[in-house]
Structure formats: C-alpha cells, structure tokens
mmCIF file of C-alpha atoms in Angstrom:
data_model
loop_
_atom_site.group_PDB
_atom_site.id
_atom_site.type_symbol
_atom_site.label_atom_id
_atom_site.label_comp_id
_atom_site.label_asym_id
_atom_site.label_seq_id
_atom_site.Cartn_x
_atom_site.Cartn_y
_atom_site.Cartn_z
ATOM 1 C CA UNK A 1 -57.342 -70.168 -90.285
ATOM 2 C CA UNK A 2 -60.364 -68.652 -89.145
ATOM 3 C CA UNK A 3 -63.945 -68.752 -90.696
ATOM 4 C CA UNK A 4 -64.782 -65.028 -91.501
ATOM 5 C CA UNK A 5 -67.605 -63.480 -93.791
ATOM 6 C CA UNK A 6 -66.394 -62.300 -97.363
ATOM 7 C CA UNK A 7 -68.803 -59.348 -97.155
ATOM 8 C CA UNK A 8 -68.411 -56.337 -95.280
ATOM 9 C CA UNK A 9 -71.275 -55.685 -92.136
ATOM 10 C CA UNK A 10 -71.454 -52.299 -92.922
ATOM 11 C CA UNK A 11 -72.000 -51.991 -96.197
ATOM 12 C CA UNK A 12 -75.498 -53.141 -98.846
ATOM 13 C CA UNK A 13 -75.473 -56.107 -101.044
ATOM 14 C CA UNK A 14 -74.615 -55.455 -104.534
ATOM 15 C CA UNK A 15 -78.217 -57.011 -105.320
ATOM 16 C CA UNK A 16 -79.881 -53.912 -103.109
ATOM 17 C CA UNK A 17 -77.933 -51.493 -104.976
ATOM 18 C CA UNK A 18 -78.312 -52.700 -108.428
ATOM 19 C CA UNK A 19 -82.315 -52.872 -107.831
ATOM 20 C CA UNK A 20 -82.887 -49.474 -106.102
ATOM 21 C CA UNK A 21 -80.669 -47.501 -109.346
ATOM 22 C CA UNK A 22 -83.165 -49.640 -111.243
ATOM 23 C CA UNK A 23 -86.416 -48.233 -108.997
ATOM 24 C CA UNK A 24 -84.812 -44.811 -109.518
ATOM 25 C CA UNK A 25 -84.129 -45.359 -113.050
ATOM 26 C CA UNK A 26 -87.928 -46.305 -113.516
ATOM 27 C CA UNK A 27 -89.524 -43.368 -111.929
ATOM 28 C CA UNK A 28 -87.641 -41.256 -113.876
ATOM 29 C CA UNK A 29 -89.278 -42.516 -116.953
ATOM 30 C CA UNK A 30 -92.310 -43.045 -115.871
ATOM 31 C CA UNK A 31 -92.019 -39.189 -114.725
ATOM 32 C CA UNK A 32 -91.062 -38.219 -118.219
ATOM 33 C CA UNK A 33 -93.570 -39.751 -119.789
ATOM 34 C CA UNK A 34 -96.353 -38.182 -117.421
ATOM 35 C CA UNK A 35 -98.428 -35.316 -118.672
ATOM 36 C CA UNK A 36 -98.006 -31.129 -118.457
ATOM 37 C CA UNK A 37 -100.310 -30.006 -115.855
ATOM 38 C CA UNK A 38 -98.271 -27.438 -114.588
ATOM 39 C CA UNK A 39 -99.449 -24.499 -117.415
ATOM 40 C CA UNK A 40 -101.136 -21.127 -115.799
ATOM 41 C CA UNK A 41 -103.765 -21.350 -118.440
ATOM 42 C CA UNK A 42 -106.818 -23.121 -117.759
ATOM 43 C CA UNK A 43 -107.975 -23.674 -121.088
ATOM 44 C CA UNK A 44 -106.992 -23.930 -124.356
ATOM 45 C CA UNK A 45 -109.043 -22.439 -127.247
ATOM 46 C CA UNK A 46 -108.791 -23.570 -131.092
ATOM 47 C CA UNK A 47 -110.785 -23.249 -133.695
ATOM 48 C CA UNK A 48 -111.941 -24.518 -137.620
ATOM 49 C CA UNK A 49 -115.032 -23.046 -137.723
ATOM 50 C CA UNK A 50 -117.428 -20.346 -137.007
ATOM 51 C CA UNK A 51 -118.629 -19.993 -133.473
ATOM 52 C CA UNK A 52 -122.294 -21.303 -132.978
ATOM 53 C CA UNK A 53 -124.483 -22.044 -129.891
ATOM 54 C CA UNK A 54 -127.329 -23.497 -129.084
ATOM 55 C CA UNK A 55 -128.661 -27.005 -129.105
ATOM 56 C CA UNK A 56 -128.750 -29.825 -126.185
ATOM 57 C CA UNK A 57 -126.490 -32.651 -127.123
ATOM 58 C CA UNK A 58 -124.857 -35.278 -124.524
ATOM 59 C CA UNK A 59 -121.936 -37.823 -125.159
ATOM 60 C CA UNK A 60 -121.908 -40.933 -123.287
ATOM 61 C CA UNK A 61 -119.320 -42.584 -121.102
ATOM 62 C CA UNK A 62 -117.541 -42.363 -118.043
ATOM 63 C CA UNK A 63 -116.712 -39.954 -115.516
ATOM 64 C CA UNK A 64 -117.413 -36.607 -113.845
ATOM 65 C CA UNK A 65 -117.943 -34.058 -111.485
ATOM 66 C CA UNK A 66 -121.153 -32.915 -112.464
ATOM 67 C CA UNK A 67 -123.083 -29.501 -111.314
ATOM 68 C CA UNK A 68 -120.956 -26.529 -111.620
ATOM 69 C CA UNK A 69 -121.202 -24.761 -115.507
ATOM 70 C CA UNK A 70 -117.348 -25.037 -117.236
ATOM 71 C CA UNK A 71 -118.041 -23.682 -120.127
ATOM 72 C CA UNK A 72 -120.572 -22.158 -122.687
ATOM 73 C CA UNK A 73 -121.680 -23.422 -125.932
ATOM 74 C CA UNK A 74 -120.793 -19.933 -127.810
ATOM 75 C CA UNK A 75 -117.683 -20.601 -126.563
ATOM 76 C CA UNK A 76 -117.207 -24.453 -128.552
ATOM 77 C CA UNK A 77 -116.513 -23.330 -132.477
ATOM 78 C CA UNK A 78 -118.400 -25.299 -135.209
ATOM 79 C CA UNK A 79 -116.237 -27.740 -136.564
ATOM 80 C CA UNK A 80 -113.396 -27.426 -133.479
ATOM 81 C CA UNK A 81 -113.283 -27.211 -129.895
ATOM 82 C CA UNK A 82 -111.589 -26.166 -126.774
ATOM 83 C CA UNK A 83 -109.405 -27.757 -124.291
ATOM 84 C CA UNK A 84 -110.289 -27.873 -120.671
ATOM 85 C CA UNK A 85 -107.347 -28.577 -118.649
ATOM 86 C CA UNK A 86 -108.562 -27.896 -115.163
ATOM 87 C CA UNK A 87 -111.517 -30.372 -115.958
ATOM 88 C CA UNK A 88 -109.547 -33.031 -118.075
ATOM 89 C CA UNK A 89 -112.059 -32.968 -120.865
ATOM 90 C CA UNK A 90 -111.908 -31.808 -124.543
ATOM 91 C CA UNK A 91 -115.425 -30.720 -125.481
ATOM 92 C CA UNK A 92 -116.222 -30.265 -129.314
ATOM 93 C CA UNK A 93 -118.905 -29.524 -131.121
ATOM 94 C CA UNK A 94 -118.800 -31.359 -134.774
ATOM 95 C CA UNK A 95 -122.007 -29.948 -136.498
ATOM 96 C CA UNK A 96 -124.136 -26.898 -135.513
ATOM 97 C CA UNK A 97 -125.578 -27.924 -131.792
ATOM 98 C CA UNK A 98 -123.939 -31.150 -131.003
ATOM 99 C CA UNK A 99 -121.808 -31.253 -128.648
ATOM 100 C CA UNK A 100 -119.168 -33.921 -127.328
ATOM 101 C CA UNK A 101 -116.623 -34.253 -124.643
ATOM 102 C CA UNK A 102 -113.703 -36.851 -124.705
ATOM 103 C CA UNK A 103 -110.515 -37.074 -122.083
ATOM 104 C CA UNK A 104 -108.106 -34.908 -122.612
ATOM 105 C CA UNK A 105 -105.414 -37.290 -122.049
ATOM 106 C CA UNK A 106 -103.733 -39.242 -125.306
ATOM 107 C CA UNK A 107 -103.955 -42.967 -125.127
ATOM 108 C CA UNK A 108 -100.763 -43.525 -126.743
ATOM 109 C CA UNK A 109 -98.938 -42.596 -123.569
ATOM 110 C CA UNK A 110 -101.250 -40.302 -121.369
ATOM 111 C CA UNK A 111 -99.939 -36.800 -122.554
ATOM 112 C CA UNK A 112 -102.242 -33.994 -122.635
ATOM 113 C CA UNK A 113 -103.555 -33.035 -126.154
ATOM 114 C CA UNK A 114 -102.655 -29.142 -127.028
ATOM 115 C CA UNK A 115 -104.668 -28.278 -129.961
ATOM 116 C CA UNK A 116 -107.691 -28.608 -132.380
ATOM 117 C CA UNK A 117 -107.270 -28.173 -136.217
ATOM 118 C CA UNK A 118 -108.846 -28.960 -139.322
ATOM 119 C CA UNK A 119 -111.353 -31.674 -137.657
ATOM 120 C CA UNK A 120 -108.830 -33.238 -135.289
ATOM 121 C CA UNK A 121 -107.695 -33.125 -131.610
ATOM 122 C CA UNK A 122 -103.442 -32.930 -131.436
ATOM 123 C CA UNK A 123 -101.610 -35.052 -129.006
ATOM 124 C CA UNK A 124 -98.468 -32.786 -129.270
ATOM 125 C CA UNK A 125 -96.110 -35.590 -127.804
ATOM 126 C CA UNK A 126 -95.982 -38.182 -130.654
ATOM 127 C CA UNK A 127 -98.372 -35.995 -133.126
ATOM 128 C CA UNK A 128 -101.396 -38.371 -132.972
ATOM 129 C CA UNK A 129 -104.560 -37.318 -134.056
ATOM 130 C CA UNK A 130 -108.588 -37.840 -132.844
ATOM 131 C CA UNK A 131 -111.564 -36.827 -134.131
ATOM 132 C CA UNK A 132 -113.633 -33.945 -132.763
ATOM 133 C CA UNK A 133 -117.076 -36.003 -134.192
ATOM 134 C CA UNK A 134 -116.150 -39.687 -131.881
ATOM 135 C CA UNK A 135 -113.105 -39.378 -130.136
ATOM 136 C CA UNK A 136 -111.432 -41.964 -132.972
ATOM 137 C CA UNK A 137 -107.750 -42.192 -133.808
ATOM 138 C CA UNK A 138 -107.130 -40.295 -137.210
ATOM 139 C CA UNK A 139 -103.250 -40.712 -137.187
ATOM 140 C CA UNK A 140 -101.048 -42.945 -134.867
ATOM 141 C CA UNK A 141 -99.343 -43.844 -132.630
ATOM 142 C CA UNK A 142 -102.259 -43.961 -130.600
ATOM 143 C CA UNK A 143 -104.783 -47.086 -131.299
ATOM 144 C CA UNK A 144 -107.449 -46.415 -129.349
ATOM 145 C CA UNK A 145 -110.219 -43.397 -129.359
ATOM 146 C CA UNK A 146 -109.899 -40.735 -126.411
ATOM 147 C CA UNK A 147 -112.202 -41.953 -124.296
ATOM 148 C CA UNK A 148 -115.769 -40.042 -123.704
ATOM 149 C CA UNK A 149 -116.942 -38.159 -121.348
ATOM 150 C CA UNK A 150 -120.873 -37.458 -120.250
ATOM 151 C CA UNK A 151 -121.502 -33.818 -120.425
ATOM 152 C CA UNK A 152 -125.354 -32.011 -120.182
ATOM 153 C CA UNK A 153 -126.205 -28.992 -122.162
ATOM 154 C CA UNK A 154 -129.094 -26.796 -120.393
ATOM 155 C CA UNK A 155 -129.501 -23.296 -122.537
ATOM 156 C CA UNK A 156 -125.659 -21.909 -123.011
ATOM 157 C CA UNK A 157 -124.316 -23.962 -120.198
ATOM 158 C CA UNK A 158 -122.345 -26.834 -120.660
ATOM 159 C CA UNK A 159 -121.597 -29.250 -117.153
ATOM 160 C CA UNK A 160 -119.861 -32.602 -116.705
ATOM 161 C CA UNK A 161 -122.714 -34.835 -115.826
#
C-alpha cells in the first residue's frame, strides 16, 4: 500500500472556492448598495418656495473644487433647493439670501438624495429625510446630518470654495 495524496493536483481547495464565491458575493452587495451616478441629467431642480436671489451666505465644512461658478442664486428657491449631481453637493437656500450646501450623498448608506420638498432633502433609497436649514436628519434611517460643504456667494454666482 502506497502513500498517495487524498486531494487531486489539479484541482483548488474547497477553502479557495468557498472564500472567492464569498469575495464575489460581497462585491455584489457592496455594488448594490452604491449610488446612481449614471443619470444624463446634471442637476436636479425642486422647489417649496418662491425663487429669490441675492445675498452672500457661506456654509462651513469640508471639501471642494473651488473657482469655476455651478450655479446661480436665482436659480436656489426660497425654502428648497437643487441637486447638483456632477458636483456632489445639494445647495439650499432656507430664508431669503442664505445659502447652504451639504453632500449629496445619504449617510444611511451613501445613496444619492433625489428630491427637495416641504423643507427637507429625500434620500429616495430608504426615504430618509434632512433639513435644507443644517443638513440634520428629520426622519430615519439615517442618524447623522449630510455633511456640509463650503460654498462662496459673489453677486449671482455661487462656487465650491
């Protein structure tokens, strides 16, 4: 009787297998749960309010790409915002010439909010909800604020600083 291996040469451990379905299995997931940057649109407009301009206002916080003009303040309703999806940044303007600007991108699980209504910024994945004043979670799941972002008003022109 002869000492021979039990496993085939040829062929991968069972251990190899079982982790790379698992690998597979996790980027799938992780893929689903990514955000929709794929739309032809650039930006998303919604409104409460009437449409006012003027004012300088900045938010604090964290990133940016400052210098070119994205948008201008006529075009930022009273009381709503717009979407920026090209620039990652929701920019609102709360009361008559103050304007913020908050990620676009839901802390619950890093979706891309879709909409402004009645005061609030709409994560359209799990339906939480964020004020257009601070950025702070209205309605979960999310539990923590979208996260500001430094923008400069100069005239009508609104930049990320």
């Amino acid at each position: 009787m002869t000492s021979e291996s039990l496993q085939p040469t040829g062929a991968p451990a069972r251990r190899t297998i079982v982790a790379a379905v698992g690998a597979a299995g996790l980027a799938v997931a992780l893929t689903a749960c990514g955000s929709d940057d794929g739309s032809s649109d650039s930006s998303s407009n919604t409104q409460t309010g009437a449409s006012a301009s003027g004012g300088d206002t900045s938010s604090s916080a964290s990133s940016g790409s400052g210098g070119t003009a994205f948008a201008k303040t006529s075009d930022i309703p009273e009381g709503g915002g717009k979407i920026f999806k090209d620039q990652g940044v929701v920019v609102t303007q709360p009361t008559a010439g103050t304007y913020k600007a908050f990620s676009s991108k839901c802390t619950h699980q890093g979706c891309a909010v879709a909409g402004i209504a009645n005061g609030v910024i709409v994560c359209p994945c799990h339906k939480s909800e964020f004020s257009v004043a601070d950025g702070s979670v209205k309605k979960g799941p999310a539990t923590k604020a979208l996260p500001a972002e430094q923008i400069t008003v100069s005239g009508d022109s609104i930049t990320l600083a």
